[in-house]
Amino acid sequence: MILKLLADKHKMYGYEITQKVKELTKGELQITEGALYPALHKLEAEGLLDVEIAKVSNRLRKYYTLTETGTKEMVQRLNDMQEFLQTMQQLVHPKFSMD
């Protein structure tokens, strides 16, 4: 989800990500800071994110953007998620055959 948001928005900071997830899911999914920042640090360590620090209203803010590798990984993870959801859909609503 983080990679997809960054692909769509190009550059976001942590709190902005949490609020966008909440907005897009109508409050059904909320990412806490305790879950978000370790995920962002892991994605950065994997070379999927670049970090830019900017001063905003006398505060330092970290902005995250996808690297080229991050963009490729995002596409792969979305494909994997789509396959997973199709599998789950088949389990929930199996198509019966007369074989």
XYZ file of N, CA, C and O in Angstrom:
396
model
N 0.819 -1.181 0.000
C 0.000 0.000 0.000
C 0.872 1.257 0.000
O 0.569 2.211 -0.705
N 1.932 1.223 0.785
C 2.844 2.372 0.848
C 3.462 2.630 -0.522
O 3.502 3.770 -0.992
N 3.930 1.577 -1.157
C 4.563 1.732 -2.472
C 3.569 2.281 -3.486
O 3.904 3.150 -4.293
N 2.338 1.795 -3.454
C 1.311 2.260 -4.395
C 0.989 3.730 -4.165
O 0.868 4.510 -5.115
N 0.854 4.138 -2.912
C 0.588 5.546 -2.616
C 1.710 6.435 -3.127
O 1.459 7.489 -3.711
N 2.943 6.003 -2.900
C 4.081 6.806 -3.361
C 4.155 6.834 -4.884
O 4.565 7.842 -5.467
N 3.747 5.759 -5.526
C 3.716 5.750 -6.991
C 2.689 6.758 -7.491
O 2.924 7.474 -8.470
N 1.564 6.849 -6.801
C 0.498 7.765 -7.216
C 0.803 9.219 -6.862
O 0.522 10.120 -7.642
N 1.356 9.441 -5.688
C 1.579 10.812 -5.188
C 3.004 11.309 -5.412
O 3.269 12.485 -5.215
N 3.923 10.423 -5.720
C 5.331 10.722 -6.017
C 6.185 11.077 -4.803
O 7.315 10.679 -4.731
N 5.621 11.826 -3.856
C 6.415 12.203 -2.684
C 5.447 12.441 -1.528
O 4.488 13.202 -1.670
N 5.701 11.757 -0.412
C 4.836 11.920 0.758
C 5.667 11.819 2.033
O 6.731 11.213 2.027
N 5.150 12.384 3.112
C 5.776 12.213 4.415
C 4.901 11.269 5.243
O 3.757 10.974 4.883
N 5.450 10.769 6.334
C 4.815 9.712 7.104
C 3.378 9.986 7.509
O 2.481 9.179 7.251
N 3.128 11.098 8.177
C 1.779 11.407 8.643
C 0.818 11.495 7.464
O -0.330 11.052 7.563
N 1.281 12.059 6.382
C 0.459 12.175 5.177
C 0.042 10.787 4.671
O -1.096 10.583 4.242
N 0.965 9.836 4.741
C 0.661 8.463 4.324
C -0.432 7.877 5.214
O -1.404 7.300 4.721
N -0.295 8.038 6.533
C -1.306 7.482 7.439
C -2.678 8.085 7.175
O -3.685 7.367 7.177
N -2.728 9.365 6.920
C -4.008 10.030 6.673
C -4.621 9.621 5.332
O -5.837 9.468 5.222
N -3.779 9.431 4.330
C -4.281 9.029 3.010
C -4.858 7.616 3.066
O -5.904 7.335 2.461
N -4.196 6.719 3.793
C -4.710 5.351 3.952
C -6.067 5.400 4.650
O -7.027 4.753 4.226
N -6.153 6.168 5.705
C -7.412 6.306 6.447
C -8.514 6.849 5.532
O -9.640 6.354 5.533
N -8.177 7.866 4.752
C -9.148 8.484 3.832
C -9.608 7.502 2.759
O -10.810 7.342 2.516
N -8.652 6.832 2.111
C -8.986 5.930 1.006
C -9.805 4.727 1.461
O -10.596 4.188 0.690
N -9.588 4.300 2.708
C -10.310 3.125 3.215
C -11.509 3.525 4.075
O -12.102 2.677 4.745
N -11.846 4.816 4.066
C -12.968 5.339 4.855
C -12.863 4.922 6.324
O -13.838 4.543 6.952
N -11.632 4.929 6.835
C -11.378 4.626 8.230
C -11.290 3.149 8.562
O -11.033 2.794 9.710
N -11.506 2.286 7.579
C -11.463 0.840 7.830
C -10.053 0.341 8.118
O -9.873 -0.637 8.826
N -9.072 1.009 7.559
C -7.679 0.618 7.760
C -6.913 1.840 8.241
O -6.945 2.888 7.594
N -6.274 1.692 9.383
C -5.480 2.782 9.929
C -4.090 2.258 10.233
O -3.938 1.251 10.918
N -3.100 2.937 9.701
C -1.709 2.551 9.943
C -1.176 3.429 11.066
O -1.172 4.652 10.946
N -0.743 2.798 12.138
C -0.179 3.559 13.250
C 1.260 3.946 12.913
O 1.901 3.323 12.064
N 1.749 4.947 13.612
C 3.145 5.343 13.423
C 4.075 4.201 13.787
O 5.114 4.010 13.166
N 3.685 3.417 14.790
C 4.494 2.279 15.219
C 4.622 1.201 14.157
O 5.574 0.428 14.166
N 3.668 1.139 13.256
C 3.733 0.185 12.143
C 4.336 0.826 10.899
O 5.072 0.179 10.154
N 4.025 2.095 10.676
C 4.456 2.766 9.449
C 5.964 2.975 9.382
O 6.601 2.605 8.394
N 6.545 3.564 10.413
C 7.951 3.946 10.314
C 8.903 2.760 10.206
O 9.844 2.818 9.410
N 8.677 1.666 10.925
C 9.527 0.492 10.670
C 9.394 -0.006 9.221
O 10.386 -0.414 8.616
N 8.178 0.049 8.677
C 7.980 -0.372 7.284
C 8.726 0.559 6.332
O 9.390 0.105 5.391
N 8.639 1.860 6.576
C 9.357 2.818 5.723
C 10.867 2.605 5.808
O 11.563 2.635 4.795
N 11.377 2.381 7.011
C 12.819 2.157 7.183
C 13.261 0.876 6.473
O 14.325 0.840 5.854
N 12.428 -0.156 6.544
C 12.744 -1.418 5.869
C 12.762 -1.219 4.349
O 13.679 -1.681 3.667
N 11.770 -0.523 3.820
C 11.707 -0.267 2.378
C 12.902 0.573 1.921
O 13.458 0.345 0.849
N 13.291 1.519 2.758
C 14.466 2.344 2.442
C 15.728 1.480 2.435
O 16.557 1.575 1.520
N 15.880 0.617 3.443
C 17.059 -0.258 3.532
C 17.131 -1.219 2.350
O 18.222 -1.592 1.917
N 15.971 -1.609 1.822
C 15.916 -2.510 0.664
C 16.175 -1.777 -0.658
O 16.184 -2.385 -1.718
N 16.347 -0.456 -0.578
C 16.621 0.325 -1.780
C 15.381 0.660 -2.581
O 15.475 1.057 -3.746
N 14.200 0.545 -1.951
C 12.952 0.813 -2.664
C 12.491 2.261 -2.511
O 11.682 2.740 -3.295
N 13.014 2.937 -1.487
C 12.640 4.332 -1.228
C 13.865 5.214 -1.119
O 14.909 4.791 -0.637
N 13.705 6.448 -1.568
C 14.667 7.505 -1.307
C 14.046 8.423 -0.271
O 12.815 8.571 -0.213
N 14.886 9.056 0.533
C 14.411 9.964 1.571
C 15.007 11.338 1.336
O 16.198 11.472 1.056
N 14.162 12.339 1.445
C 14.586 13.732 1.323
C 14.101 14.441 2.575
O 12.945 14.293 2.968
N 14.986 15.186 3.213
C 14.609 15.925 4.423
C 14.473 17.393 4.058
O 15.346 17.979 3.422
N 13.323 17.955 4.453
C 13.054 19.366 4.168
C 12.598 20.051 5.457
O 11.982 19.421 6.325
N 12.911 21.324 5.570
C 12.469 22.093 6.727
C 11.119 22.716 6.388
O 10.978 23.439 5.408
N 10.118 22.386 7.214
C 8.762 22.900 7.025
C 8.308 23.491 8.355
O 8.236 22.784 9.361
N 8.019 24.781 8.350
C 7.576 25.468 9.573
C 8.514 25.196 10.744
O 8.087 24.792 11.825
N 9.791 25.393 10.520
C 10.834 25.203 11.533
C 10.937 23.767 12.057
O 11.464 23.541 13.149
N 10.404 22.811 11.296
C 10.521 21.397 11.660
C 11.108 20.649 10.474
O 10.867 20.998 9.331
N 11.859 19.609 10.784
C 12.392 18.771 9.716
C 11.362 17.698 9.383
O 10.784 17.081 10.268
N 11.128 17.514 8.099
C 10.160 16.526 7.643
C 10.828 15.627 6.619
O 11.515 16.101 5.719
N 10.627 14.311 6.783
C 11.170 13.340 5.828
C 10.127 13.048 4.764
O 9.008 12.653 5.079
N 10.526 13.247 3.524
C 9.676 12.904 2.391
C 10.221 11.633 1.751
O 11.427 11.479 1.581
N 9.326 10.752 1.399
C 9.688 9.470 0.805
C 9.249 9.443 -0.654
O 8.151 9.891 -0.984
N 10.127 8.923 -1.508
C 9.818 8.731 -2.927
C 10.288 7.333 -3.327
O 11.186 6.764 -2.707
N 9.668 6.808 -4.369
C 10.082 5.504 -4.880
C 11.351 5.626 -5.700
O 11.519 6.583 -6.453
N 12.209 4.650 -5.564
C 13.355 4.531 -6.463
C 12.874 3.778 -7.705
O 11.738 3.285 -7.746
N 13.720 3.656 -8.695
C 13.367 2.868 -9.878
C 13.092 1.420 -9.477
O 12.128 0.799 -9.934
N 13.928 0.894 -8.594
C 13.731 -0.462 -8.079
C 12.412 -0.548 -7.314
O 11.688 -1.544 -7.410
N 12.086 0.489 -6.559
C 10.836 0.529 -5.809
C 9.621 0.492 -6.714
O 8.623 -0.166 -6.412
N 9.710 1.176 -7.842
C 8.607 1.164 -8.806
C 8.407 -0.236 -9.371
O 7.274 -0.730 -9.450
N 9.500 -0.899 -9.722
C 9.402 -2.268 -10.245
C 8.847 -3.212 -9.187
O 8.017 -4.067 -9.479
N 9.292 -3.055 -7.950
C 8.826 -3.898 -6.856
C 7.338 -3.661 -6.587
O 6.596 -4.591 -6.292
N 6.908 -2.412 -6.676
C 5.501 -2.086 -6.465
C 4.633 -2.808 -7.487
O 3.614 -3.408 -7.133
N 5.040 -2.816 -8.743
C 4.288 -3.504 -9.792
C 4.216 -4.999 -9.487
O 3.147 -5.611 -9.568
N 5.336 -5.584 -9.089
C 5.364 -7.016 -8.772
C 4.472 -7.331 -7.575
O 3.718 -8.303 -7.592
N 4.539 -6.508 -6.544
C 3.737 -6.760 -5.347
C 2.244 -6.598 -5.637
O 1.418 -7.335 -5.083
N 1.883 -5.644 -6.493
C 0.476 -5.497 -6.868
C 0.000 -6.711 -7.654
O -1.124 -7.184 -7.454
N 0.845 -7.231 -8.538
C 0.495 -8.452 -9.272
C 0.325 -9.631 -8.320
O -0.624 -10.413 -8.449
N 1.242 -9.753 -7.358
C 1.139 -10.818 -6.363
C -0.149 -10.690 -5.554
O -0.831 -11.683 -5.284
N -0.494 -9.460 -5.175
C -1.711 -9.225 -4.403
C -2.955 -9.585 -5.218
O -3.884 -10.204 -4.702
N -2.940 -9.230 -6.484
C -4.076 -9.549 -7.343
C -4.257 -11.069 -7.457
O -5.373 -11.579 -7.364
N -3.162 -11.803 -7.627
C -3.231 -13.262 -7.690
C -3.752 -13.833 -6.373
O -4.581 -14.748 -6.367
N -3.281 -13.299 -5.256
C -3.735 -13.750 -3.943
C -5.235 -13.515 -3.782
O -5.972 -14.393 -3.322
N -5.693 -12.322 -4.167
C -7.115 -12.005 -4.039
C -7.972 -12.906 -4.930
O -9.068 -13.317 -4.520
N -7.488 -13.224 -6.118
C -8.218 -14.147 -6.996
C -8.309 -15.528 -6.360
O -9.360 -16.178 -6.409
N -7.233 -15.986 -5.767
C -7.228 -17.281 -5.081
C -8.223 -17.269 -3.921
O -8.999 -18.220 -3.753
N -8.202 -16.218 -3.134
C -9.126 -16.114 -2.012
C -10.567 -16.074 -2.506
O -11.455 -16.690 -1.902
N -10.815 -15.374 -3.590
C -12.160 -15.297 -4.168
C -12.636 -16.680 -4.585
O -13.791 -17.041 -4.389
N -11.743 -17.474 -5.156
C -12.096 -18.845 -5.553
C -12.411 -19.708 -4.339
O -13.273 -20.588 -4.411
N -11.723 -19.475 -3.243
C -12.005 -20.231 -2.025
C -13.355 -19.841 -1.413
O -14.093 -20.686 -0.921
N -13.661 -18.562 -1.453
C -14.897 -18.075 -0.872
C -16.095 -18.422 -1.753
O -17.155 -18.798 -1.259
N -15.918 -18.292 -3.049
C -16.999 -18.562 -4.013
C -16.500 -19.533 -5.079
O -16.249 -19.129 -6.230
N -16.342 -20.804 -4.718
C -15.821 -21.770 -5.708
C -16.809 -21.997 -6.846
O -18.019 -21.925 -6.661
N -16.254 -22.197 -8.007
C -17.061 -22.521 -9.177
C -17.125 -24.042 -9.266
O -16.094 -24.702 -9.371
N -18.309 -24.567 -9.187
C -18.475 -26.015 -9.246
C -18.561 -26.469 -10.686
O -19.115 -25.791 -11.532
N -17.992 -27.608 -10.950
C -18.091 -28.176 -12.288
C -18.642 -29.592 -12.165
O -18.630 -30.204 -11.104
N -19.115 -30.130 -13.262
C -19.694 -31.461 -13.289
C -18.670 -32.505 -13.720
O -19.030 -33.584 -14.163
N -17.381 -32.197 -13.566
C -16.334 -33.153 -13.976
C -16.313 -34.382 -13.122
O -16.534 -34.480 -12.015
